[in-house]
mmCIF file of N, CA and C in Angstrom:
data_model
loop_
_atom_site.group_PDB
_atom_site.id
_atom_site.type_symbol
_atom_site.label_atom_id
_atom_site.label_comp_id
_atom_site.label_asym_id
_atom_site.label_seq_id
_atom_site.Cartn_x
_atom_site.Cartn_y
_atom_site.Cartn_z
ATOM 1 N N MET A 1 15.001 -44.634 -26.369
ATOM 2 C CA MET A 1 14.573 -44.715 -25.512
ATOM 3 C C MET A 1 13.331 -44.392 -25.159
ATOM 4 N N SER A 2 12.202 -44.270 -24.521
ATOM 5 C CA SER A 2 11.068 -44.188 -24.775
ATOM 6 C C SER A 2 10.967 -44.358 -22.873
ATOM 7 N N LEU A 3 10.863 -42.983 -21.684
ATOM 8 C CA LEU A 3 10.556 -42.811 -21.205
ATOM 9 C C LEU A 3 9.113 -44.059 -19.742
ATOM 10 N N ARG A 4 9.185 -44.752 -19.222
ATOM 11 C CA ARG A 4 9.002 -45.650 -18.865
ATOM 12 C C ARG A 4 7.804 -45.299 -17.791
ATOM 13 N N ASN A 5 8.596 -44.597 -16.755
ATOM 14 C CA ASN A 5 8.397 -44.212 -15.623
ATOM 15 C C ASN A 5 8.355 -42.787 -15.039
ATOM 16 N N GLU A 6 6.485 -43.382 -15.088
ATOM 17 C CA GLU A 6 5.024 -42.027 -15.350
ATOM 18 C C GLU A 6 5.288 -40.805 -14.428
ATOM 19 N N THR A 7 6.334 -41.202 -13.041
ATOM 20 C CA THR A 7 5.772 -39.674 -12.549
ATOM 21 C C THR A 7 7.151 -39.266 -12.976
ATOM 22 N N LEU A 8 7.774 -38.986 -13.573
ATOM 23 C CA LEU A 8 9.813 -39.072 -13.701
ATOM 24 C C LEU A 8 8.628 -38.019 -15.749
ATOM 25 N N TYR A 9 7.543 -39.004 -16.142
ATOM 26 C CA TYR A 9 7.174 -38.454 -17.572
ATOM 27 C C TYR A 9 6.074 -36.579 -16.946
ATOM 28 N N ASP A 10 5.039 -36.985 -16.049
ATOM 29 C CA ASP A 10 4.844 -36.661 -15.888
ATOM 30 C C ASP A 10 5.277 -35.234 -14.854
ATOM 31 N N ALA A 11 6.285 -35.635 -14.081
ATOM 32 C CA ALA A 11 7.410 -33.984 -13.965
ATOM 33 C C ALA A 11 8.000 -32.240 -14.593
ATOM 34 N N LEU A 12 8.087 -34.225 -16.404
ATOM 35 C CA LEU A 12 9.230 -32.592 -17.413
ATOM 36 C C LEU A 12 7.166 -32.641 -17.690
ATOM 37 N N GLN A 13 6.460 -32.851 -17.920
ATOM 38 C CA GLN A 13 5.268 -32.000 -18.645
ATOM 39 C C GLN A 13 4.567 -30.476 -18.116
ATOM 40 N N ALA A 14 5.895 -31.458 -17.276
ATOM 41 C CA ALA A 14 4.396 -29.761 -15.977
ATOM 42 C C ALA A 14 5.725 -28.414 -15.751
ATOM 43 N N ILE A 15 7.606 -29.273 -16.254
ATOM 44 C CA ILE A 15 8.271 -28.504 -16.809
ATOM 45 C C ILE A 15 8.426 -27.462 -17.304
ATOM 46 N N ALA A 16 7.497 -28.710 -18.737
ATOM 47 C CA ALA A 16 7.197 -27.721 -20.233
ATOM 48 C C ALA A 16 5.873 -26.743 -20.256
ATOM 49 N N SER A 17 5.132 -27.826 -19.503
ATOM 50 C CA SER A 17 3.768 -26.284 -19.574
ATOM 51 C C SER A 17 4.383 -25.552 -19.063
ATOM 52 N N LYS A 18 4.576 -24.839 -17.349
ATOM 53 C CA LYS A 18 5.572 -23.805 -16.595
ATOM 54 C C LYS A 18 6.184 -23.553 -17.573
ATOM 55 N N VAL A 19 7.100 -23.371 -18.438
ATOM 56 C CA VAL A 19 7.943 -23.339 -19.487
ATOM 57 C C VAL A 19 7.175 -21.978 -20.813
ATOM 58 N N GLY A 20 5.818 -22.883 -20.731
ATOM 59 C CA GLY A 20 5.819 -22.142 -21.418
ATOM 60 C C GLY A 20 5.157 -20.619 -20.991
ATOM 61 N N ARG A 21 4.103 -21.685 -20.457
ATOM 62 C CA ARG A 21 3.541 -19.751 -19.300
ATOM 63 C C ARG A 21 4.503 -18.672 -19.507
ATOM 64 N N VAL A 22 5.309 -19.272 -18.906
ATOM 65 C CA VAL A 22 6.521 -17.816 -18.660
ATOM 66 C C VAL A 22 6.609 -17.899 -19.748
ATOM 67 N N GLU A 23 6.450 -17.583 -20.766
ATOM 68 C CA GLU A 23 7.467 -17.733 -23.041
ATOM 69 C C GLU A 23 5.741 -16.898 -22.385
ATOM 70 N N THR A 24 3.974 -17.527 -22.481
ATOM 71 C CA THR A 24 3.457 -16.842 -22.128
ATOM 72 C C THR A 24 3.225 -15.027 -21.626
ATOM 73 N N ASP A 25 3.330 -15.078 -20.115
ATOM 74 C CA ASP A 25 4.190 -14.274 -19.186
ATOM 75 C C ASP A 25 4.812 -12.453 -20.248
ATOM 76 N N ARG A 26 5.740 -13.182 -20.066
ATOM 77 C CA ARG A 26 6.872 -12.814 -20.763
ATOM 78 C C ARG A 26 6.853 -11.031 -22.147
ATOM 79 N N GLN A 27 5.150 -12.577 -23.279
ATOM 80 C CA GLN A 27 5.117 -11.246 -24.338
ATOM 81 C C GLN A 27 4.054 -10.542 -23.816
ATOM 82 N N SER A 28 3.156 -11.048 -22.001
ATOM 83 C CA SER A 28 1.924 -10.173 -21.874
ATOM 84 C C SER A 28 2.992 -9.390 -21.668
ATOM 85 N N LEU A 29 3.726 -9.110 -20.736
ATOM 86 C CA LEU A 29 3.939 -7.566 -19.767
ATOM 87 C C LEU A 29 5.083 -7.707 -21.023
ATOM 88 N N GLU A 30 5.948 -8.515 -22.431
ATOM 89 C CA GLU A 30 6.781 -6.424 -23.329
ATOM 90 C C GLU A 30 5.781 -6.181 -23.755
ATOM 91 N N ARG A 31 4.320 -6.498 -23.842
ATOM 92 C CA ARG A 31 3.081 -6.054 -25.051
ATOM 93 C C ARG A 31 2.873 -4.316 -23.759
ATOM 94 N N SER A 32 2.974 -4.603 -22.693
ATOM 95 C CA SER A 32 2.231 -4.047 -21.747
ATOM 96 C C SER A 32 3.262 -3.074 -21.891
ATOM 97 N N LEU A 33 4.742 -3.822 -21.005
ATOM 98 C CA LEU A 33 5.682 -2.682 -21.144
ATOM 99 C C LEU A 33 5.531 -1.634 -23.013
ATOM 100 N N GLU A 34 5.128 -2.019 -23.765
ATOM 101 C CA GLU A 34 4.975 -0.773 -25.087
ATOM 102 C C GLU A 34 3.778 0.169 -24.654
ATOM 103 N N GLN A 35 3.025 -1.081 -24.151
ATOM 104 C CA GLN A 35 1.572 0.102 -24.214
ATOM 105 C C GLN A 35 2.110 1.233 -23.260
ATOM 106 N N LEU A 36 2.734 0.801 -21.844
ATOM 107 C CA LEU A 36 2.948 2.237 -20.284
ATOM 108 C C LEU A 36 3.382 3.332 -22.166
ATOM 109 N N GLU A 37 4.519 2.738 -22.181
ATOM 110 C CA GLU A 37 5.503 3.871 -23.197
ATOM 111 C C GLU A 37 4.934 4.712 -23.493
ATOM 112 N N GLN A 38 3.988 4.345 -24.501
ATOM 113 C CA GLN A 38 3.032 4.452 -25.886
ATOM 114 C C GLN A 38 2.249 6.009 -24.861
ATOM 115 N N ALA A 39 1.973 5.413 -23.919
ATOM 116 C CA ALA A 39 0.135 6.306 -22.798
ATOM 117 C C ALA A 39 0.848 6.812 -21.999
ATOM 118 N N LYS A 40 2.499 6.676 -22.348
ATOM 119 C CA LYS A 40 2.741 7.713 -20.932
ATOM 120 C C LYS A 40 4.033 9.257 -22.359
ATOM 121 N N GLN A 41 3.816 8.307 -23.628
ATOM 122 C CA GLN A 41 3.996 9.778 -24.714
ATOM 123 C C GLN A 41 3.386 11.070 -24.587
ATOM 124 N N ALA A 42 2.031 10.607 -24.810
ATOM 125 C CA ALA A 42 1.070 10.264 -24.992
ATOM 126 C C ALA A 42 0.214 10.879 -24.238
ATOM 127 N N ALA A 43 0.842 11.357 -23.048
ATOM 128 C CA ALA A 43 0.297 12.200 -22.343
ATOM 129 C C ALA A 43 1.167 13.233 -21.784
ATOM 130 N N GLN A 44 2.629 13.079 -21.950
ATOM 131 C CA GLN A 44 4.260 14.444 -22.275
ATOM 132 C C GLN A 44 3.604 14.816 -23.195
ATOM 133 N N GLU A 45 2.940 14.290 -24.514
ATOM 134 C CA GLU A 45 1.995 15.373 -25.691
ATOM 135 C C GLU A 45 1.119 16.444 -25.652
ATOM 136 N N VAL A 46 0.367 16.554 -24.324
ATOM 137 C CA VAL A 46 -1.143 16.531 -24.009
ATOM 138 C C VAL A 46 -0.247 17.752 -22.263
ATOM 139 N N ILE A 47 0.517 17.207 -22.282
ATOM 140 C CA ILE A 47 1.076 18.644 -21.142
ATOM 141 C C ILE A 47 2.223 19.457 -21.707
ATOM 142 N N LYS A 48 2.605 19.108 -22.561
ATOM 143 C CA LYS A 48 3.861 19.808 -23.870
ATOM 144 C C LYS A 48 2.958 21.677 -24.077
ATOM 145 N N GLN A 49 1.680 20.881 -24.088
ATOM 146 C CA GLN A 49 0.473 21.916 -24.471
ATOM 147 C C GLN A 49 -0.033 22.670 -23.406
ATOM 148 N N LEU A 50 0.460 22.439 -22.461
ATOM 149 C CA LEU A 50 0.043 23.266 -21.438
ATOM 150 C C LEU A 50 1.041 24.569 -20.726
ATOM 151 N N SER A 51 0.368 25.801 -20.296
ATOM 152 C CA SER A 51 1.508 26.286 -19.794
ATOM 153 C C SER A 51 2.793 26.151 -19.061
ATOM 154 N N THR A 52 3.735 26.145 -18.474
ATOM 155 C CA THR A 52 4.379 26.625 -17.588
ATOM 156 C C THR A 52 3.970 25.892 -15.936
ATOM 157 N N GLU A 53 3.322 27.466 -16.323
ATOM 158 C CA GLU A 53 2.873 27.459 -14.275
ATOM 159 C C GLU A 53 1.994 25.787 -13.944
ATOM 160 N N GLU A 54 0.541 25.139 -15.452
ATOM 161 C CA GLU A 54 0.581 25.095 -15.314
ATOM 162 C C GLU A 54 1.074 22.955 -14.929
ATOM 163 N N ILE A 55 1.987 23.460 -15.972
ATOM 164 C CA ILE A 55 2.891 22.480 -15.790
ATOM 165 C C ILE A 55 4.307 21.798 -14.214
ATOM 166 N N ARG A 56 3.658 22.972 -13.764
ATOM 167 C CA ARG A 56 4.579 22.715 -12.256
ATOM 168 C C ARG A 56 3.091 22.482 -11.804
ATOM 169 N N GLU A 57 1.969 23.383 -11.480
ATOM 170 C CA GLU A 57 1.063 22.874 -10.822
ATOM 171 C C GLU A 57 0.839 21.306 -10.787
ATOM 172 N N LEU A 58 0.696 21.210 -12.238
ATOM 173 C CA LEU A 58 0.495 19.403 -11.989
ATOM 174 C C LEU A 58 1.645 17.949 -11.659
ATOM 175 N N ALA A 59 2.275 18.950 -11.747
ATOM 176 C CA ALA A 59 4.062 17.771 -10.738
ATOM 177 C C ALA A 59 3.934 18.272 -9.537
ATOM 178 N N ALA A 60 3.149 19.527 -8.557
ATOM 179 C CA ALA A 60 3.753 19.151 -7.020
ATOM 180 C C ALA A 60 2.252 18.349 -6.839
ATOM 181 N N MET A 61 0.887 18.652 -7.500
ATOM 182 C CA MET A 61 0.247 17.559 -7.386
ATOM 183 C C MET A 61 0.790 15.973 -6.832
ATOM 184 N N PRO A 62 -0.015 15.046 -6.403
ATOM 185 C CA PRO A 62 0.107 13.752 -5.765
ATOM 186 C C PRO A 62 -1.433 13.041 -6.685
ATOM 187 N N ILE A 63 -0.728 12.109 -7.750
ATOM 188 C CA ILE A 63 -1.800 11.928 -8.666
ATOM 189 C C ILE A 63 -2.492 10.406 -7.996
ATOM 190 N N LYS A 64 -3.572 9.959 -8.226
ATOM 191 C CA LYS A 64 -3.778 8.665 -7.443
ATOM 192 C C LYS A 64 -4.613 8.070 -8.475
ATOM 193 N N ALA A 65 -3.911 6.944 -9.204
ATOM 194 C CA ALA A 65 -5.051 6.847 -9.856
ATOM 195 C C ALA A 65 -5.408 4.820 -10.333
ATOM 196 N N GLY A 66 -6.219 4.611 -9.161
ATOM 197 C CA GLY A 66 -6.773 2.471 -9.516
ATOM 198 C C GLY A 66 -5.188 3.252 -7.889
ATOM 199 N N ASP A 67 -4.549 2.158 -8.415
ATOM 200 C CA ASP A 67 -3.553 1.914 -6.864
ATOM 201 C C ASP A 67 -1.964 2.605 -7.086
ATOM 202 N N VAL A 68 -2.476 2.856 -8.069
ATOM 203 C CA VAL A 68 -0.534 4.002 -9.174
ATOM 204 C C VAL A 68 -1.289 5.435 -8.638
ATOM 205 N N TRP A 69 0.174 5.470 -8.073
ATOM 206 C CA TRP A 69 0.683 6.458 -7.931
ATOM 207 C C TRP A 69 1.459 7.016 -9.170
ATOM 208 N N LEU A 70 1.229 8.149 -9.459
ATOM 209 C CA LEU A 70 1.983 8.748 -10.747
ATOM 210 C C LEU A 70 2.645 9.633 -9.837
ATOM 211 N N HIS A 71 3.615 10.246 -10.949
ATOM 212 C CA HIS A 71 4.385 11.328 -10.435
ATOM 213 C C HIS A 71 5.191 12.023 -11.570
ATOM 214 N N LEU A 72 5.531 13.162 -11.393
ATOM 215 C CA LEU A 72 5.373 14.029 -12.413
ATOM 216 C C LEU A 72 6.817 14.817 -12.197
ATOM 217 N N GLN A 73 8.112 14.799 -13.409
ATOM 218 C CA GLN A 73 9.384 15.228 -12.413
ATOM 219 C C GLN A 73 9.044 16.341 -13.693
ATOM 220 N N PHE A 74 8.899 17.498 -14.196
ATOM 221 C CA PHE A 74 9.182 18.787 -14.558
ATOM 222 C C PHE A 74 10.691 19.232 -14.710
ATOM 223 N N ASP A 75 11.166 19.080 -15.549
ATOM 224 C CA ASP A 75 12.840 19.383 -16.021
ATOM 225 C C ASP A 75 12.449 21.261 -17.195
ATOM 226 N N GLU A 76 12.236 22.373 -15.794
ATOM 227 C CA GLU A 76 12.217 23.459 -16.685
ATOM 228 C C GLU A 76 13.364 23.581 -17.825
ATOM 229 N N ALA A 77 14.973 23.981 -17.835
ATOM 230 C CA ALA A 77 15.267 24.012 -17.983
ATOM 231 C C ALA A 77 15.785 23.098 -20.687
ATOM 232 N N ALA A 78 15.791 21.196 -20.211
ATOM 233 C CA ALA A 78 15.020 21.314 -20.726
ATOM 234 C C ALA A 78 13.895 21.110 -22.256
ATOM 235 N N GLY A 79 12.584 21.713 -20.783
ATOM 236 C CA GLY A 79 11.884 21.558 -21.365
ATOM 237 C C GLY A 79 10.279 20.662 -21.534
ATOM 238 N N GLU A 80 11.082 19.409 -20.473
ATOM 239 C CA GLU A 80 10.731 18.313 -20.277
ATOM 240 C C GLU A 80 9.660 17.779 -18.834
ATOM 241 N N VAL A 81 8.579 16.913 -19.343
ATOM 242 C CA VAL A 81 8.137 16.248 -17.699
ATOM 243 C C VAL A 81 7.929 14.586 -17.953
ATOM 244 N N LEU A 82 8.839 14.639 -17.414
ATOM 245 C CA LEU A 82 9.035 12.776 -17.041
ATOM 246 C C LEU A 82 7.663 12.190 -15.872
ATOM 247 N N ILE A 83 6.905 11.577 -16.346
ATOM 248 C CA ILE A 83 6.622 11.146 -15.385
ATOM 249 C C ILE A 83 7.123 9.162 -14.919
ATOM 250 N N THR A 84 6.545 8.766 -14.132
ATOM 251 C CA THR A 84 6.861 7.663 -12.674
ATOM 252 C C THR A 84 5.754 7.555 -13.101
ATOM 253 N N GLU A 85 5.600 6.461 -12.389
ATOM 254 C CA GLU A 85 4.459 5.800 -11.548
ATOM 255 C C GLU A 85 5.119 4.273 -10.158
ATOM 256 N N GLN A 86 4.044 4.132 -9.425
ATOM 257 C CA GLN A 86 4.601 3.191 -8.371
ATOM 258 C C GLN A 86 3.222 2.902 -8.260
ATOM 259 N N ALA A 87 3.219 1.599 -8.624
ATOM 260 C CA ALA A 87 1.683 0.957 -7.613
ATOM 261 C C ALA A 87 1.990 0.592 -6.474
ATOM 262 N N GLU A 88 0.808 0.774 -6.519
ATOM 263 C CA GLU A 88 0.231 0.437 -4.374
ATOM 264 C C GLU A 88 0.502 -1.175 -4.600
ATOM 265 N N PRO A 89 0.982 -1.850 -2.925
ATOM 266 C CA PRO A 89 0.859 -3.245 -3.405
ATOM 267 C C PRO A 89 -0.007 -3.873 -2.420
ATOM 268 N N ARG A 90 -1.280 -4.434 -3.340
ATOM 269 C CA ARG A 90 -2.422 -5.077 -2.563
ATOM 270 C C ARG A 90 -2.392 -4.778 -0.584
ATOM 271 N N HIS A 91 -3.792 -4.301 -0.673
ATOM 272 C CA HIS A 91 -3.779 -4.261 0.976
ATOM 273 C C HIS A 91 -4.705 -5.368 1.008
ATOM 274 N N ARG A 92 -3.689 -5.852 2.174
ATOM 275 C CA ARG A 92 -4.419 -7.645 2.919
ATOM 276 C C ARG A 92 -5.431 -6.563 4.031
ATOM 277 N N ALA A 93 -5.973 -7.295 4.773
ATOM 278 C CA ALA A 93 -6.945 -7.767 5.590
ATOM 279 C C ALA A 93 -5.879 -7.892 6.658
ATOM 280 N N LEU A 94 -6.746 -7.105 7.547
ATOM 281 C CA LEU A 94 -6.151 -7.620 9.033
ATOM 282 C C LEU A 94 -6.620 -9.729 8.252
ATOM 283 N N TYR A 95 -7.879 -9.710 8.914
ATOM 284 C CA TYR A 95 -7.584 -11.637 9.158
ATOM 285 C C TYR A 95 -6.220 -12.739 7.945
ATOM 286 N N GLU A 96 -6.165 -12.065 7.183
ATOM 287 C CA GLU A 96 -5.315 -12.261 6.597
ATOM 288 C C GLU A 96 -3.848 -13.078 7.600
ATOM 289 N N LEU A 97 -3.409 -12.009 7.891
ATOM 290 C CA LEU A 97 -2.433 -11.807 8.404
ATOM 291 C C LEU A 97 -2.142 -13.105 9.812
ATOM 292 N N LEU A 98 -3.159 -13.511 9.839
ATOM 293 C CA LEU A 98 -3.168 -15.207 11.624
ATOM 294 C C LEU A 98 -3.414 -16.289 10.927
ATOM 295 N N PRO A 99 -2.779 -16.297 11.814
ATOM 296 C CA PRO A 99 -1.768 -17.759 11.240
ATOM 297 C C PRO A 99 -3.677 -18.572 10.893
ATOM 298 N N GLU A 100 -2.548 -20.199 9.756
ATOM 299 C CA GLU A 100 -3.791 -20.659 9.717
ATOM 300 C C GLU A 100 -4.452 -21.251 11.426
ATOM 301 N N GLU A 101 -6.141 -21.501 11.701
ATOM 302 C CA GLU A 101 -7.090 -21.365 11.987
ATOM 303 C C GLU A 101 -7.233 -22.733 12.032
ATOM 304 N N THR A 102 -7.299 -23.691 13.656
ATOM 305 C CA THR A 102 -8.345 -24.823 13.813
ATOM 306 C C THR A 102 -9.315 -24.552 13.280
ATOM 307 N N PRO A 103 -10.473 -25.257 13.532
ATOM 308 C CA PRO A 103 -12.065 -25.144 13.622
ATOM 309 C C PRO A 103 -13.137 -24.872 14.751
ATOM 310 N N ALA A 104 -12.002 -25.210 16.093
ATOM 311 C CA ALA A 104 -12.265 -24.393 16.985
ATOM 312 C C ALA A 104 -11.655 -23.137 17.642
ATOM 313 N N GLU A 105 -10.788 -22.742 17.513
ATOM 314 C CA GLU A 105 -10.141 -21.702 17.104
ATOM 315 C C GLU A 105 -10.568 -20.555 16.684
ATOM 316 N N LYS A 106 -11.363 -21.016 15.205
ATOM 317 C CA LYS A 106 -12.276 -20.476 14.835
ATOM 318 C C LYS A 106 -12.992 -19.699 15.362
ATOM 319 N N SER A 107 -14.057 -20.717 15.485
ATOM 320 C CA SER A 107 -15.598 -20.370 17.232
ATOM 321 C C SER A 107 -15.210 -19.663 17.965
ATOM 322 N N ALA A 108 -14.488 -20.378 18.162
ATOM 323 C CA ALA A 108 -13.724 -18.779 20.144
ATOM 324 C C ALA A 108 -13.744 -17.871 19.361
ATOM 325 N N ARG A 109 -12.473 -17.466 18.199
ATOM 326 C CA ARG A 109 -12.290 -16.440 17.504
ATOM 327 C C ARG A 109 -14.378 -14.983 17.285
ATOM 328 N N LEU A 110 -14.705 -15.757 17.214
ATOM 329 C CA LEU A 110 -15.907 -15.848 16.784
ATOM 330 C C LEU A 110 -16.539 -15.787 18.091
ATOM 331 N N GLN A 111 -16.862 -16.399 18.973
ATOM 332 C CA GLN A 111 -17.498 -16.227 19.481
ATOM 333 C C GLN A 111 -16.831 -14.676 20.584
ATOM 334 N N ARG A 112 -15.326 -14.377 20.433
ATOM 335 C CA ARG A 112 -15.354 -12.997 21.380
ATOM 336 C C ARG A 112 -15.305 -11.739 20.599
ATOM 337 N N ILE A 113 -15.541 -12.447 18.960
ATOM 338 C CA ILE A 113 -16.753 -11.062 18.261
ATOM 339 C C ILE A 113 -17.422 -10.663 18.775
ATOM 340 N N ARG A 114 -18.552 -11.667 18.842
ATOM 341 C CA ARG A 114 -20.146 -11.066 19.036
ATOM 342 C C ARG A 114 -19.812 -10.941 20.480
ATOM 343 N N GLN A 115 -19.458 -11.766 21.416
ATOM 344 C CA GLN A 115 -19.057 -11.232 23.041
ATOM 345 C C GLN A 115 -19.356 -9.720 23.565
ATOM 346 N N ALA A 116 -18.410 -8.997 22.776
ATOM 347 C CA ALA A 116 -17.506 -7.433 22.199
ATOM 348 C C ALA A 116 -18.658 -6.638 21.657
ATOM 349 N N ALA A 117 -18.739 -7.583 20.363
ATOM 350 C CA ALA A 117 -20.337 -6.895 20.083
ATOM 351 C C ALA A 117 -21.253 -6.379 20.717
ATOM 352 N N GLU A 118 -21.839 -7.230 21.445
ATOM 353 C CA GLU A 118 -23.016 -7.691 22.718
ATOM 354 C C GLU A 118 -22.795 -6.602 23.620
ATOM 355 N N ARG A 119 -21.697 -7.031 24.234
ATOM 356 C CA ARG A 119 -20.632 -6.198 25.187
ATOM 357 C C ARG A 119 -20.666 -4.248 24.758
ATOM 358 N N ARG A 120 -21.005 -4.247 23.744
ATOM 359 C CA ARG A 120 -20.664 -2.731 22.782
ATOM 360 C C ARG A 120 -22.187 -1.738 22.268
ATOM 361 N N GLY A 121 -22.963 -2.996 22.656
ATOM 362 C CA GLY A 121 -24.923 -3.225 22.438
ATOM 363 C C GLY A 121 -25.308 -3.312 24.374
ATOM 364 N N ALA A 122 -24.675 -3.188 24.855
ATOM 365 C CA ALA A 122 -25.220 -3.208 26.102
ATOM 366 C C ALA A 122 -24.897 -1.681 26.175
ATOM 367 N N ALA A 123 -23.683 -1.610 26.152
ATOM 368 C CA ALA A 123 -23.015 -0.229 27.224
ATOM 369 C C ALA A 123 -23.317 0.871 26.371
ATOM 370 N N SER A 124 -23.713 1.145 25.205
ATOM 371 C CA SER A 124 -24.386 1.989 24.847
ATOM 372 C C SER A 124 -25.972 1.964 24.436
ATOM 373 N N GLN A 125 -26.965 1.105 25.228
ATOM 374 C CA GLN A 125 -28.069 1.590 25.437
ATOM 375 C C GLN A 125 -27.637 1.682 26.914
ATOM 376 N N GLU A 126 -26.892 1.055 27.576
ATOM 377 C CA GLU A 126 -27.037 1.498 28.855
ATOM 378 C C GLU A 126 -27.331 3.748 28.444
ATOM 379 N N GLY A 127 -26.296 3.850 28.320
ATOM 380 C CA GLY A 127 -25.369 5.242 27.870
ATOM 381 C C GLY A 127 -26.689 5.810 27.454
ATOM 382 N N ALA A 128 -28.190 5.287 26.679
ATOM 383 C CA ALA A 128 -28.781 5.876 25.945
ATOM 384 C C ALA A 128 -29.532 6.256 27.363
ATOM 385 N N THR A 129 -29.605 5.233 27.547
ATOM 386 C CA THR A 129 -31.282 5.130 29.005
ATOM 387 C C THR A 129 -30.672 5.721 29.719
ATOM 388 N N HIS A 130 -28.978 6.281 30.716
ATOM 389 C CA HIS A 130 -29.210 7.475 31.617
ATOM 390 C C HIS A 130 -29.222 8.331 31.337
ATOM 391 N N GLY A 131 -28.328 8.634 29.511
ATOM 392 C CA GLY A 131 -28.063 10.585 28.694
ATOM 393 C C GLY A 131 -29.736 11.394 28.609
#
């Protein structure tokens, strides 16, 4: 049997393409998780060389690198440091929260912004001449 329905063929091709992409992403994620674990182990080796007091201080500090917070938990009894990480969600700009605008709505919004800026400018100049 051959596929003569072009729409069905395209849909099946799209599925096959997505499955391939998911597999590639899965493999990439697995590699990244392995690299993350290796990096944590390397950091733990360095931390083990610190004094107990230095480790306590380090565990008490919030550590932020880029968009990631690192948390160190020191188990003194076991002499081990657990490193956990938490990525911050991407910050969204205020304008991204606005609903879709028509060109007229966008123009009106920009006009209101310009008018407010002009009023602020006029008020600050008035304050400077009367100050």
